[in-house]
Amino acid sequence: MDRLKKAAVQHRRIAAVQRDRGRDAEADRHEARADALESGRVTDRTDDVIGIFRAVFRR
Protein backbone atom coordinates (compact mmCIF):
# COMPACT_ATOMS: atom_id res chain seq x y z
CA MET A 1 0.00 0.00 0.00
CA ASP A 2 2.96 2.33 0.47
CA ARG A 3 3.56 2.40 -3.27
CA LEU A 4 0.02 3.60 -3.90
CA LYS A 5 0.23 6.32 -1.26
CA LYS A 6 3.57 7.51 -2.60
CA ALA A 7 2.20 7.55 -6.12
CA ALA A 8 -0.85 9.56 -4.99
CA VAL A 9 1.39 12.14 -3.30
CA GLN A 10 3.52 12.36 -6.42
CA HIS A 11 0.45 12.87 -8.63
CA ARG A 12 -0.75 15.67 -6.36
CA ARG A 13 2.64 17.39 -6.57
CA ILE A 14 2.59 17.10 -10.35
CA ALA A 15 -0.94 18.51 -10.41
CA ALA A 16 0.16 21.53 -8.37
CA VAL A 17 3.03 22.22 -10.79
CA GLN A 18 0.73 21.83 -13.78
CA ARG A 19 -1.77 24.29 -12.27
CA ASP A 20 1.02 26.80 -11.67
CA ARG A 21 1.93 26.51 -15.34
CA GLY A 22 -1.68 27.04 -16.43
CA ARG A 23 -2.34 23.48 -17.58
CA ASP A 24 -5.60 22.87 -15.77
CA ALA A 25 -6.71 19.89 -17.86
CA GLU A 26 -3.45 18.07 -17.16
CA ALA A 27 -3.68 18.96 -13.47
CA ASP A 28 -7.24 17.61 -13.32
CA ARG A 29 -6.04 14.33 -14.85
CA HIS A 30 -3.33 13.96 -12.19
CA GLU A 31 -5.77 14.88 -9.40
CA ALA A 32 -8.21 12.23 -10.65
CA ARG A 33 -5.43 9.62 -10.70
CA ALA A 34 -4.42 10.56 -7.15
CA ASP A 35 -8.05 10.27 -6.02
CA ALA A 36 -8.32 6.83 -7.62
CA LEU A 37 -5.11 5.67 -5.92
CA GLU A 38 -6.29 6.87 -2.52
CA SER A 39 -9.82 5.53 -2.84
CA GLY A 40 -8.79 1.90 -3.16
CA ARG A 41 -10.20 1.48 -6.66
CA VAL A 42 -6.67 0.65 -7.82
CA THR A 43 -5.01 -2.57 -6.70
CA ASP A 44 -1.26 -2.82 -6.35
CA ARG A 45 -0.30 -5.96 -8.26
CA THR A 46 3.44 -5.20 -8.48
CA ASP A 47 4.48 -8.05 -6.18
CA ASP A 48 2.34 -10.52 -8.13
CA VAL A 49 3.89 -9.48 -11.43
CA ILE A 50 7.41 -9.70 -10.02
CA GLY A 51 6.63 -13.19 -8.72
CA ILE A 52 5.38 -14.31 -12.12
CA PHE A 53 8.49 -13.02 -13.88
CA ARG A 54 10.76 -14.71 -11.35
CA ALA A 55 8.93 -18.01 -11.80
CA VAL A 56 9.01 -17.80 -15.61
CA PHE A 57 12.62 -16.70 -15.94
CA ARG A 58 14.04 -18.84 -13.14
CA ARG A 59 17.09 -20.76 -14.23
N, CA, C and O atoms as a GROMACS GRO file, in nm:
protein
  236
    1MET      N    1   0.082  -0.120   0.000
    1MET     CA    2   0.000   0.000   0.000
    1MET      C    3   0.086   0.126   0.000
    1MET      O    4   0.041   0.232  -0.043
    2ASP      N    5   0.209   0.116   0.047
    2ASP     CA    6   0.296   0.233   0.047
    2ASP      C    7   0.319   0.286  -0.094
    2ASP      O    8   0.324   0.408  -0.114
    3ARG      N    9   0.333   0.197  -0.189
    3ARG     CA   10   0.356   0.240  -0.327
    3ARG      C   11   0.240   0.325  -0.378
    3ARG      O   12   0.261   0.424  -0.448
    4LEU      N   13   0.119   0.285  -0.344
    4LEU     CA   14   0.002   0.360  -0.390
    4LEU      C   15  -0.005   0.498  -0.325
    4LEU      O   16  -0.038   0.597  -0.390
    5LYS      N   17   0.025   0.504  -0.195
    5LYS     CA   18   0.023   0.632  -0.126
    5LYS      C   19   0.131   0.725  -0.179
    5LYS      O   20   0.107   0.845  -0.197
    6LYS      N   21   0.249   0.670  -0.204
    6LYS     CA   22   0.357   0.751  -0.260
    6LYS      C   23   0.322   0.801  -0.399
    6LYS      O   24   0.350   0.915  -0.434
    7ALA      N   25   0.260   0.716  -0.477
    7ALA     CA   26   0.220   0.755  -0.612
    7ALA      C   27   0.113   0.864  -0.607
    7ALA      O   28   0.116   0.957  -0.687
    8ALA      N   29   0.020   0.854  -0.512
    8ALA     CA   30  -0.084   0.956  -0.499
    8ALA      C   31  -0.024   1.091  -0.462
    8ALA      O   32  -0.063   1.195  -0.516
    9VAL      N   33   0.072   1.090  -0.369
    9VAL     CA   34   0.139   1.214  -0.330
    9VAL      C   35   0.213   1.273  -0.448
    9VAL      O   36   0.209   1.395  -0.470
   10GLN      N   37   0.279   1.189  -0.525
   10GLN     CA   38   0.352   1.236  -0.642
   10GLN      C   39   0.257   1.296  -0.746
   10GLN      O   40   0.288   1.399  -0.806
   11HIS      N   41   0.143   1.234  -0.768
   11HIS     CA   42   0.045   1.287  -0.863
   11HIS      C   43  -0.008   1.422  -0.816
   11HIS      O   44  -0.032   1.511  -0.898
   12ARG      N   45  -0.027   1.438  -0.687
   12ARG     CA   46  -0.075   1.567  -0.636
   12ARG      C   47   0.030   1.676  -0.654
   12ARG      O   48  -0.003   1.790  -0.687
   13ARG      N   49   0.157   1.641  -0.634
   13ARG     CA   50   0.264   1.739  -0.657
   13ARG      C   51   0.269   1.780  -0.804
   13ARG      O   52   0.282   1.898  -0.836
   14ILE      N   53   0.259   1.682  -0.891
   14ILE     CA   54   0.260   1.710  -1.035
   14ILE      C   55   0.141   1.799  -1.072
   14ILE      O   56   0.154   1.891  -1.152
   15ALA      N   57   0.025   1.770  -1.012
   15ALA     CA   58  -0.094   1.851  -1.041
   15ALA      C   59  -0.073   1.996  -0.998
   15ALA      O   60  -0.115   2.088  -1.068
   16ALA      N   61  -0.009   2.017  -0.884
   16ALA     CA   62   0.016   2.153  -0.837
   16ALA      C   63   0.108   2.228  -0.934
   16ALA      O   64   0.085   2.345  -0.965
   17VAL      N   65   0.211   2.160  -0.982
   17VAL     CA   66   0.303   2.222  -1.079
   17VAL      C   67   0.230   2.254  -1.208
   17VAL      O   68   0.248   2.361  -1.266
   18GLN      N   69   0.147   2.161  -1.254
   18GLN     CA   70   0.073   2.183  -1.378
   18GLN      C   71  -0.023   2.301  -1.365
   18GLN      O   72  -0.040   2.379  -1.459
   19ARG      N   73  -0.086   2.315  -1.248
   19ARG     CA   74  -0.177   2.429  -1.227
   19ARG      C   75  -0.100   2.560  -1.228
   19ARG      O   76  -0.146   2.660  -1.283
   20ASP      N   77   0.019   2.559  -1.167
   20ASP     CA   78   0.102   2.680  -1.167
   20ASP      C   79   0.141   2.720  -1.308
   20ASP      O   80   0.158   2.839  -1.337
   21ARG      N   81   0.155   2.623  -1.395
   21ARG     CA   82   0.193   2.651  -1.534
   21ARG      C   83   0.073   2.677  -1.624
   21ARG      O   84   0.088   2.699  -1.744
   22GLY      N   85  -0.048   2.673  -1.566
   22GLY     CA   86  -0.168   2.704  -1.643
   22GLY      C   87  -0.225   2.587  -1.720
   22GLY      O   88  -0.308   2.606  -1.808
   23ARG      N   89  -0.184   2.468  -1.689
   23ARG     CA   90  -0.233   2.348  -1.758
   23ARG      C   91  -0.338   2.279  -1.671
   23ARG      O   92  -0.312   2.175  -1.610
   24ASP      N   93  -0.455   2.337  -1.666
   24ASP     CA   94  -0.560   2.287  -1.577
   24ASP      C   95  -0.610   2.149  -1.616
   24ASP      O   96  -0.639   2.068  -1.528
   25ALA      N   97  -0.622   2.120  -1.743
   25ALA     CA   98  -0.671   1.989  -1.786
   25ALA      C   99  -0.574   1.879  -1.742
   25ALA      O  100  -0.617   1.773  -1.696
   26GLU      N  101  -0.446   1.904  -1.757
   26GLU     CA  102  -0.345   1.807  -1.716
   26GLU      C  103  -0.346   1.791  -1.564
   26GLU      O  104  -0.332   1.680  -1.512
   27ALA      N  105  -0.362   1.901  -1.493
   27ALA     CA  106  -0.368   1.896  -1.347
   27ALA      C  107  -0.489   1.817  -1.300
   27ALA      O  108  -0.480   1.740  -1.205
   28ASP      N  109  -0.603   1.836  -1.367
   28ASP     CA  110  -0.724   1.760  -1.332
   28ASP      C  111  -0.703   1.611  -1.352
   28ASP      O  112  -0.751   1.530  -1.272
   29ARG      N  113  -0.632   1.575  -1.458
   29ARG     CA  114  -0.604   1.433  -1.485
   29ARG      C  115  -0.519   1.372  -1.373
   29ARG      O  116  -0.545   1.260  -1.330
   30HIS      N  117  -0.418   1.446  -1.326
   30HIS     CA  118  -0.333   1.396  -1.219
   30HIS      C  119  -0.409   1.391  -1.086
   30HIS      O  120  -0.390   1.299  -1.006
   31GLU      N  121  -0.495   1.489  -1.062
   31GLU     CA  122  -0.577   1.488  -0.940
   31GLU      C  123  -0.671   1.367  -0.940
   31GLU      O  124  -0.689   1.302  -0.837
   32ALA      N  125  -0.731   1.338  -1.055
   32ALA     CA  126  -0.821   1.223  -1.065
   32ALA      C  127  -0.746   1.093  -1.040
   32ALA      O  128  -0.797   1.003  -0.974
   33ARG      N  129  -0.624   1.083  -1.092
   33ARG     CA  130  -0.544   0.962  -1.070
   33ARG      C  131  -0.508   0.949  -0.922
   33ARG      O  132  -0.511   0.838  -0.867
   34ALA      N  133  -0.473   1.059  -0.858
   34ALA     CA  134  -0.442   1.056  -0.715
   34ALA      C  135  -0.564   1.015  -0.634
   34ALA      O  136  -0.552   0.937  -0.539
   35ASP      N  137  -0.680   1.066  -0.670
   35ASP     CA  138  -0.805   1.028  -0.602
   35ASP      C  139  -0.831   0.878  -0.617
   35ASP      O  140  -0.872   0.812  -0.522
   36ALA      N  141  -0.809   0.825  -0.738
   36ALA     CA  142  -0.832   0.683  -0.762
   36ALA      C  143  -0.735   0.598  -0.680
   36ALA      O  144  -0.773   0.494  -0.626
   37LEU      N  145  -0.611   0.642  -0.670
   37LEU     CA  146  -0.511   0.567  -0.592
   37LEU      C  147  -0.547   0.566  -0.444
   37LEU      O  148  -0.530   0.464  -0.376
   38GLU      N  149  -0.596   0.678  -0.394
   38GLU     CA  150  -0.629   0.687  -0.252
   38GLU      C  151  -0.761   0.619  -0.217
   38GLU      O  152  -0.780   0.578  -0.103
   39SER      N  153  -0.850   0.607  -0.312
   39SER     CA  154  -0.982   0.553  -0.284
   39SER      C  155  -0.984   0.401  -0.270
   39SER      O  156  -1.078   0.344  -0.214
   40GLY      N  157  -0.881   0.335  -0.321
   40GLY     CA  158  -0.879   0.190  -0.316
   40GLY      C  159  -0.933   0.124  -0.442
   40GLY      O  160  -0.941   0.002  -0.449
   41ARG      N  161  -0.970   0.205  -0.540
   41ARG     CA  162  -1.020   0.148  -0.666
   41ARG      C  163  -0.907   0.086  -0.748
   41ARG      O  164  -0.932   0.012  -0.843
   42VAL      N  165  -0.784   0.118  -0.712
   42VAL     CA  166  -0.667   0.065  -0.782
   42VAL      C  167  -0.600  -0.037  -0.691
   42VAL      O  168  -0.580  -0.012  -0.572
   43THR      N  169  -0.565  -0.152  -0.746
   43THR     CA  170  -0.501  -0.257  -0.670
   43THR      C  171  -0.355  -0.265  -0.709
   43THR      O  172  -0.321  -0.266  -0.828
   44ASP      N  173  -0.269  -0.271  -0.608
   44ASP     CA  174  -0.126  -0.282  -0.635
   44ASP      C  175  -0.092  -0.428  -0.662
   44ASP      O  176  -0.095  -0.511  -0.571
   45ARG      N  177  -0.061  -0.459  -0.785
   45ARG     CA  178  -0.030  -0.596  -0.826
   45ARG      C  179   0.119  -0.613  -0.857
   45ARG      O  180   0.158  -0.713  -0.918
   46THR      N  181   0.201  -0.518  -0.816
   46THR     CA  182   0.344  -0.520  -0.848
   46THR      C  183   0.410  -0.647  -0.799
   46THR      O  184   0.484  -0.711  -0.874
   47ASP      N  185   0.385  -0.686  -0.673
   47ASP     CA  186   0.448  -0.805  -0.618
   47ASP      C  187   0.406  -0.931  -0.693
   47ASP      O  188   0.487  -1.022  -0.711
   48ASP      N  189   0.281  -0.937  -0.736
   48ASP     CA  190   0.234  -1.052  -0.813
   48ASP      C  191   0.306  -1.062  -0.947
   48ASP      O  192   0.347  -1.171  -0.989
   49VAL      N  193   0.322  -0.949  -1.013
   49VAL     CA  194   0.389  -0.948  -1.143
   49VAL      C  195   0.536  -0.987  -1.128
   49VAL      O  196   0.589  -1.063  -1.209
   50ILE      N  197   0.600  -0.935  -1.026
   50ILE     CA  198   0.741  -0.970  -1.002
   50ILE      C  199   0.753  -1.120  -0.976
   50ILE      O  200   0.845  -1.184  -1.026
   51GLY      N  201   0.662  -1.176  -0.899
   51GLY     CA  202   0.663  -1.319  -0.872
   51GLY      C  203   0.646  -1.402  -0.998
   51GLY      O  204   0.712  -1.505  -1.014
   52ILE      N  205   0.559  -1.359  -1.086
   52ILE     CA  206   0.538  -1.431  -1.212
   52ILE      C  207   0.665  -1.428  -1.296
   52ILE      O  208   0.706  -1.531  -1.350
   53PHE      N  209   0.726  -1.311  -1.309
   53PHE     CA  210   0.849  -1.302  -1.388
   53PHE      C  211   0.960  -1.387  -1.328
   53PHE      O  212   1.035  -1.451  -1.403
   54ARG      N  213   0.972  -1.389  -1.198
   54ARG     CA  214   1.076  -1.471  -1.135
   54ARG      C  215   1.052  -1.618  -1.161
   54ARG      O  216   1.146  -1.694  -1.184
   55ALA      N  217   0.925  -1.661  -1.156
   55ALA     CA  218   0.893  -1.801  -1.180
   55ALA      C  219   0.919  -1.841  -1.327
   55ALA      O  220   0.969  -1.950  -1.355
   56VAL      N  221   0.886  -1.752  -1.418
   56VAL     CA  222   0.901  -1.780  -1.561
   56VAL      C  223   1.049  -1.780  -1.601
   56VAL      O  224   1.092  -1.867  -1.677
   57PHE      N  225   1.124  -1.686  -1.551
   57PHE     CA  226   1.262  -1.670  -1.594
   57PHE      C  227   1.364  -1.733  -1.499
   57PHE      O  228   1.483  -1.706  -1.507
   58ARG      N  229   1.315  -1.817  -1.410
   58ARG     CA  230   1.404  -1.884  -1.314
   58ARG      C  231   1.493  -1.982  -1.389
   58ARG      O  232   1.448  -2.052  -1.480
   59ARG      N  233   1.616  -1.987  -1.352
   59ARG     CA  234   1.709  -2.076  -1.423
   59ARG      C  235   1.750  -2.191  -1.338
   59ARG      O  236   1.828  -2.276  -1.381
   0.00000   0.00000   0.00000
